[in-house]
C-alpha cells in the first residue's frame, strides 16, 4: 500500500515537469509573448513620449542598452531549458542586475555600492565601493555592448519550488501574496459546492437506482444531463438577470462576495449575508458536477443490487432497508469515493468563468484579468496551481480507492 | 425479457435504429435539430437586410442569393463580398451598399414599377446603429425608427438580437460538429494504435496523455488567443488539440480488450494482415461507446465556444455568437432580453442534443438491469 502510494507520487513528478514545460514553452514561444510585447511597448512608447519626434514610427530603434536590459530581464539569450529551470527554481537565476561602468562606484540598492576594477592578472572583479580591497565573490560579471561597462549581478535560486512566482507587473506585488489574498474566497465557493454536489448526488443517485425505470428516474436523468451540458456561468448569467438584476426581480445581489457593511454585522447577520450572496454563484458552480457523480452512484448501486449476496440477504428474510443500507451501500460507494480527487480539483481550482460573471474576487477572476492585462507571472502561477491540484487530485483518488476497496491490492 | 419482435432478419444496426425511433423524444429531437440546422444554411435568404429580389427598370437582381452562395462553403455569416451600391438603383450619390428597406419604402411611396421583395425578417446580424432606423436597446416586440417590429429587440450597438441568435445557431452548430469530427479523426486512430500495438508506444503515449490531461486547457487556449489574433481555423485547431484525448482513451481501452479475444487470435493465425484485423475485425466491435459519445462531444464544443466568446477570446467580432451576446447582456444587466434570448437558444439546442444522446445511448445499450425485491 505505502509502496503503491510512493510509486504513484513518483510517477506524478515527470507529469508535473511535462505539463509545466508545455505551459512555459507555449507562453514563451507564442508569437507576441511577454518579451515581444515589452519590446513593442518600448518601441511605441518612444514614439509618443519623444515629444513630437517621430510619433508613431513603429520601426524606431531601441537604444542598445535598453534592449540589452530587456533581453537580460527575459533571458532571451539563454537556452530554453535553462530558462525553464530558472523559472522552476532549480537553477540559479540572475538577480540585482546592474550596468556598471568600470572603476566607477555603482549603487546596487539597499544603500550598497560596488565597484568593478581590473585585478593584477587582467581579470575584472567586483569590489565593495566602501572597502575596495574586499573582493565580492557572490557578484558576477557579464560583458556589455556599451563601451567601458559591464553587467554585474548576483545569482539566487528562486522559482516555483521556492514558492516564488515572481512579481505582478500590474499590481506591483509578489504573485504569491496576490493569490493568497484571494484564495480563501475561491476555496469557500469550492468547498461549499463540493459538499452540496456530493450530498445531492448521493441522494439522487440512490433514489434513481431504487426507482430505476420509473418516471422519476427518466425525468431526473434528463435534468442532470441538461444541467451538465449547459455552462454553469451561463445559467448564472440568466439567474442574475432574472433574480439579481434591476429588470425583473431583485431577490439576490447583482454579484460580488459580501455586503459593503459586512464588518458591522453580527455573526448571524454575517452568515445570512454571506449565504444571500452565495446562492446564485453556488448554483452556477455546482451545475456541471451533478451528472457524472449521480450516474456513477446510480449505476454502481444498480450493479450491486443485482448481485448474488444481495439476493442471499433478501432470501434470509432481511428487511429491504437493511439490505440496501447495510449490505449494498458499502459496496456501492466505492466509485463515488474514488472520484473525490478529480472532483475536488475541479472545485478548488477556482472557476474563472463563474467568478468573472458574478464579479467575485477569487483567484480565477484574478488570473483571467491577468491574461487581459498581459500580466504573465500571475497567469503562469494560476496554470501551475491548476496543474498541481489536478495531479494531487488524481493521487488522492487512487489513494482513496485503495483505502476503501479491500479487493484492491496494488503490488 | 421476452422479445416482442417476431422478425429475426433485422441486423443489429437496424434493430438499434428501430429502438431509437421507438423512443419518441430522441427521434423527434434529431428531426427538429437536423431540420433546423439544414434550414440554417438558408438563413441569408430568410434573415437578411438584402433583398431577395430587386426589379429595377426591368432588370432583376438578387443580392440575398449572392450572400447565400457566398456563405455556402463554410459558416461565418455574411462575408462582405461584392455588393450593389445604392447608385445602381437610382439612389444618387450613394456609393455604399444599397439600403433595400429604404428602397422598398421609397418605391412603394412613389408607386413606381420597380419593386423590392425583402426576406422574411429583413435584418442582418451585423448591421448596427450606423444604418438608419436601427436604435440601441429596442425592447422585444417594439418598433424601431422605421416602424419595423423587432421580435427580440436590439443590442447595445443596435444590432438585431433575433438575427444574431439565428446566425449564432449556425455558427455554434457548425463549429461544434466540425470539432467533434476532427476529434474523432485523431482520437480513433491514436487510441486504436495504442490499444492494439501496446508496448512502448502505449507507455509513451500514456505518459504524454497524462501530461495533456493535467493542463488547464481552456485557460491555455485563452492565453494563446490573447497573444494571437483568433480566427475560425486557429480556434478549431486549438480546441481539437486539447480535446481528442477522451476519444483516444476510450478507443485504447476497447482495443486493448478486444485484442485478446479469440476471434482476433483466429484472424492472426490464418494470416490476415494487421490493417485488415484492425479495421475490419476489431473496429466495428469498438464503435458503440464512441458513437454514443458523439452528441456529448458536440455539447462540449458548443459550451467551449460559448465560454470563449463570452470572455472575448472566441471568434473574432462581429461574428454573431451566443457567448458574446450573453457577455453584452451581463454588462447591461437591466436589459433582460440580451441574456435570455441567446441563453434560451443555447438551452434549447443543448437540450435537443442531450435528448438525442440519451436516445442513442439507450438504443445501443444491451444491458438490462434486473433487481430482486
PDB file of C-alpha atoms in Angstrom, chain A residues 11 14-15 18-19 22-23 26-27 30-34 37 210 212 221-222 225-226 228-231 233-235 237-238 240-242 245-248 254 302-303 305-306 311 314 320 324 352-353 356-357 367-368 371-372 374 379 382-383 386-387 390-391, chain B residues 25 207 210-220 222-224 226-228 242 296 299 302-304 306-308 310-313 322-323 326-327 329-330 332-337 339-340 343-344 346-347 350-351 354-355 358 361 367 369-373:
ATOM      1  CA  UNK A  11       5.008   8.917 -11.352  1.00  0.00           C
ATOM      2  CA  UNK A  14       7.553  13.619 -14.584  1.00  0.00           C
ATOM      3  CA  UNK A  15       3.966  14.548 -15.435  1.00  0.00           C
ATOM      4  CA  UNK A  18       5.981  17.788 -18.654  1.00  0.00           C
ATOM      5  CA  UNK A  19       2.844  19.833 -18.056  1.00  0.00           C
ATOM      6  CA  UNK A  22       4.237  22.811 -22.045  1.00  0.00           C
ATOM      7  CA  UNK A  23       2.773  25.874 -20.305  1.00  0.00           C
ATOM      8  CA  UNK A  26       3.641  27.903 -25.073  1.00  0.00           C
ATOM      9  CA  UNK A  27       3.790  31.256 -23.348  1.00  0.00           C
ATOM     10  CA  UNK A  30       3.780  32.088 -28.746  1.00  0.00           C
ATOM     11  CA  UNK A  31       4.189  34.935 -31.196  1.00  0.00           C
ATOM     12  CA  UNK A  32       3.591  38.139 -29.284  1.00  0.00           C
ATOM     13  CA  UNK A  33       4.604  36.664 -25.931  1.00  0.00           C
ATOM     14  CA  UNK A  34       5.696  38.758 -22.934  1.00  0.00           C
ATOM     15  CA  UNK A  37       5.136  42.700 -26.034  1.00  0.00           C
ATOM     16  CA  UNK A 210     -34.044   2.200  -6.259  1.00  0.00           C
ATOM     17  CA  UNK A 212     -34.922   2.556 -11.830  1.00  0.00           C
ATOM     18  CA  UNK A 221     -31.768  11.749 -15.875  1.00  0.00           C
ATOM     19  CA  UNK A 222     -32.738  14.332 -18.441  1.00  0.00           C
ATOM     20  CA  UNK A 225     -27.762  15.721 -18.396  1.00  0.00           C
ATOM     21  CA  UNK A 226     -29.110  19.088 -19.432  1.00  0.00           C
ATOM     22  CA  UNK A 228     -24.280  19.004 -17.313  1.00  0.00           C
ATOM     23  CA  UNK A 229     -24.324  20.362 -20.841  1.00  0.00           C
ATOM     24  CA  UNK A 230     -25.178  23.971 -20.022  1.00  0.00           C
ATOM     25  CA  UNK A 231     -22.186  26.042 -18.934  1.00  0.00           C
ATOM     26  CA  UNK A 233     -21.768  30.585 -15.715  1.00  0.00           C
ATOM     27  CA  UNK A 234     -24.391  30.986 -18.480  1.00  0.00           C
ATOM     28  CA  UNK A 235     -27.200  29.772 -16.240  1.00  0.00           C
ATOM     29  CA  UNK A 237     -25.987  34.952 -16.029  1.00  0.00           C
ATOM     30  CA  UNK A 238     -29.678  34.278 -16.624  1.00  0.00           C
ATOM     31  CA  UNK A 240     -28.514  37.164 -12.299  1.00  0.00           C
ATOM     32  CA  UNK A 241     -30.603  38.998 -14.856  1.00  0.00           C
ATOM     33  CA  UNK A 242     -33.904  37.489 -13.748  1.00  0.00           C
ATOM     34  CA  UNK A 245     -30.751  42.482 -11.722  1.00  0.00           C
ATOM     35  CA  UNK A 246     -32.882  45.556 -11.741  1.00  0.00           C
ATOM     36  CA  UNK A 247     -35.011  44.421 -14.640  1.00  0.00           C
ATOM     37  CA  UNK A 248     -37.256  41.622 -13.411  1.00  0.00           C
ATOM     38  CA  UNK A 254     -26.021  41.652  -8.508  1.00  0.00           C
ATOM     39  CA  UNK A 302     -27.846  -0.938  -9.513  1.00  0.00           C
ATOM     40  CA  UNK A 303     -24.947  -3.265 -10.232  1.00  0.00           C
ATOM     41  CA  UNK A 305     -28.379  -4.768  -6.172  1.00  0.00           C
ATOM     42  CA  UNK A 306     -28.252  -7.331  -8.955  1.00  0.00           C
ATOM     43  CA  UNK A 311     -30.250 -11.949  -3.265  1.00  0.00           C
ATOM     44  CA  UNK A 314     -33.246 -10.912   0.817  1.00  0.00           C
ATOM     45  CA  UNK A 320     -35.298  -4.101   2.483  1.00  0.00           C
ATOM     46  CA  UNK A 324     -29.839  -1.667   0.889  1.00  0.00           C
ATOM     47  CA  UNK A 352     -12.823  31.823 -13.597  1.00  0.00           C
ATOM     48  CA  UNK A 353     -15.957  31.834 -15.748  1.00  0.00           C
ATOM     49  CA  UNK A 356     -15.961  36.747 -13.876  1.00  0.00           C
ATOM     50  CA  UNK A 357     -19.723  36.509 -14.438  1.00  0.00           C
ATOM     51  CA  UNK A 367      -5.946  35.130 -13.393  1.00  0.00           C
ATOM     52  CA  UNK A 368      -8.366  35.958 -16.155  1.00  0.00           C
ATOM     53  CA  UNK A 371      -4.396  37.437 -19.194  1.00  0.00           C
ATOM     54  CA  UNK A 372      -6.226  40.534 -20.348  1.00  0.00           C
ATOM     55  CA  UNK A 374      -0.821  40.510 -20.030  1.00  0.00           C
ATOM     56  CA  UNK A 379      -1.443  33.554 -15.093  1.00  0.00           C
ATOM     57  CA  UNK A 382      -2.611  30.035 -11.900  1.00  0.00           C
ATOM     58  CA  UNK A 383      -1.744  27.475 -14.575  1.00  0.00           C
ATOM     59  CA  UNK A 386      -4.222  24.141 -11.646  1.00  0.00           C
ATOM     60  CA  UNK A 387      -1.729  21.501 -12.722  1.00  0.00           C
ATOM     61  CA  UNK A 390      -5.152  18.120 -10.861  1.00  0.00           C
ATOM     62  CA  UNK A 391      -2.189  15.875 -10.103  1.00  0.00           C
TER      63      UNK A 391
ATOM     64  CA  UNK B  25     -38.184  12.069 -27.616  1.00  0.00           C
ATOM     65  CA  UNK B 207       2.680   9.432 -20.342  1.00  0.00           C
ATOM     66  CA  UNK B 210      -1.309  12.188 -18.660  1.00  0.00           C
ATOM     67  CA  UNK B 211       0.579  15.435 -19.179  1.00  0.00           C
ATOM     68  CA  UNK B 212      -2.092  16.715 -21.542  1.00  0.00           C
ATOM     69  CA  UNK B 213      -4.784  15.811 -19.024  1.00  0.00           C
ATOM     70  CA  UNK B 214      -3.127  17.828 -16.279  1.00  0.00           C
ATOM     71  CA  UNK B 215      -3.185  21.019 -18.355  1.00  0.00           C
ATOM     72  CA  UNK B 216      -5.930  23.595 -17.723  1.00  0.00           C
ATOM     73  CA  UNK B 217      -6.858  23.546 -21.377  1.00  0.00           C
ATOM     74  CA  UNK B 218      -9.479  26.266 -21.748  1.00  0.00           C
ATOM     75  CA  UNK B 219      -7.221  28.588 -19.771  1.00  0.00           C
ATOM     76  CA  UNK B 220      -4.273  27.845 -22.052  1.00  0.00           C
ATOM     77  CA  UNK B 222      -7.359  31.868 -23.671  1.00  0.00           C
ATOM     78  CA  UNK B 223      -3.679  32.669 -23.093  1.00  0.00           C
ATOM     79  CA  UNK B 224      -2.722  31.708 -26.637  1.00  0.00           C
ATOM     80  CA  UNK B 226      -4.755  36.655 -26.156  1.00  0.00           C
ATOM     81  CA  UNK B 227      -1.389  36.672 -27.942  1.00  0.00           C
ATOM     82  CA  UNK B 228      -2.516  35.723 -31.420  1.00  0.00           C
ATOM     83  CA  UNK B 242      -6.859  19.738 -26.362  1.00  0.00           C
ATOM     84  CA  UNK B 296     -21.787  14.851 -25.907  1.00  0.00           C
ATOM     85  CA  UNK B 299     -22.256  19.596 -26.416  1.00  0.00           C
ATOM     86  CA  UNK B 302     -20.816  24.361 -28.114  1.00  0.00           C
ATOM     87  CA  UNK B 303     -20.078  25.020 -24.429  1.00  0.00           C
ATOM     88  CA  UNK B 304     -16.398  25.691 -25.075  1.00  0.00           C
ATOM     89  CA  UNK B 306     -19.822  29.943 -25.866  1.00  0.00           C
ATOM     90  CA  UNK B 307     -17.447  30.288 -22.914  1.00  0.00           C
ATOM     91  CA  UNK B 308     -14.568  31.552 -25.055  1.00  0.00           C
ATOM     92  CA  UNK B 310     -18.189  35.285 -23.570  1.00  0.00           C
ATOM     93  CA  UNK B 311     -14.693  36.021 -22.285  1.00  0.00           C
ATOM     94  CA  UNK B 312     -13.907  37.780 -25.551  1.00  0.00           C
ATOM     95  CA  UNK B 313     -11.357  35.246 -26.722  1.00  0.00           C
ATOM     96  CA  UNK B 322     -24.245  33.378 -28.247  1.00  0.00           C
ATOM     97  CA  UNK B 323     -21.347  33.793 -25.844  1.00  0.00           C
ATOM     98  CA  UNK B 326     -24.605  36.885 -23.139  1.00  0.00           C
ATOM     99  CA  UNK B 327     -21.499  38.903 -22.338  1.00  0.00           C
ATOM    100  CA  UNK B 329     -26.235  41.206 -21.629  1.00  0.00           C
ATOM    101  CA  UNK B 330     -24.252  40.819 -18.434  1.00  0.00           C
ATOM    102  CA  UNK B 332     -26.250  45.700 -19.426  1.00  0.00           C
ATOM    103  CA  UNK B 333     -27.990  43.785 -16.716  1.00  0.00           C
ATOM    104  CA  UNK B 334     -31.292  45.654 -16.832  1.00  0.00           C
ATOM    105  CA  UNK B 335     -31.829  44.640 -20.470  1.00  0.00           C
ATOM    106  CA  UNK B 336     -33.090  41.136 -19.730  1.00  0.00           C
ATOM    107  CA  UNK B 337     -33.656  40.075 -23.349  1.00  0.00           C
ATOM    108  CA  UNK B 339     -29.220  37.411 -21.902  1.00  0.00           C
ATOM    109  CA  UNK B 340     -32.486  35.500 -22.007  1.00  0.00           C
ATOM    110  CA  UNK B 343     -29.412  31.584 -23.383  1.00  0.00           C
ATOM    111  CA  UNK B 344     -32.807  30.283 -24.463  1.00  0.00           C
ATOM    112  CA  UNK B 346     -28.427  27.643 -26.313  1.00  0.00           C
ATOM    113  CA  UNK B 347     -30.588  25.862 -23.777  1.00  0.00           C
ATOM    114  CA  UNK B 350     -28.224  21.675 -25.927  1.00  0.00           C
ATOM    115  CA  UNK B 351     -31.401  20.054 -24.610  1.00  0.00           C
ATOM    116  CA  UNK B 354     -28.866  15.734 -24.936  1.00  0.00           C
ATOM    117  CA  UNK B 355     -32.174  14.064 -25.812  1.00  0.00           C
ATOM    118  CA  UNK B 358     -29.924   9.752 -24.420  1.00  0.00           C
ATOM    119  CA  UNK B 361     -27.303   5.563 -25.590  1.00  0.00           C
ATOM    120  CA  UNK B 367     -27.560  -4.119 -20.595  1.00  0.00           C
ATOM    121  CA  UNK B 369     -30.719  -4.293 -15.070  1.00  0.00           C
ATOM    122  CA  UNK B 370     -32.789  -6.725 -13.107  1.00  0.00           C
ATOM    123  CA  UNK B 371     -33.446  -6.431  -9.451  1.00  0.00           C
ATOM    124  CA  UNK B 372     -34.877  -8.832  -6.984  1.00  0.00           C
ATOM    125  CA  UNK B 373     -37.043  -7.386  -4.302  1.00  0.00           C
TER     126      UNK B 373
END
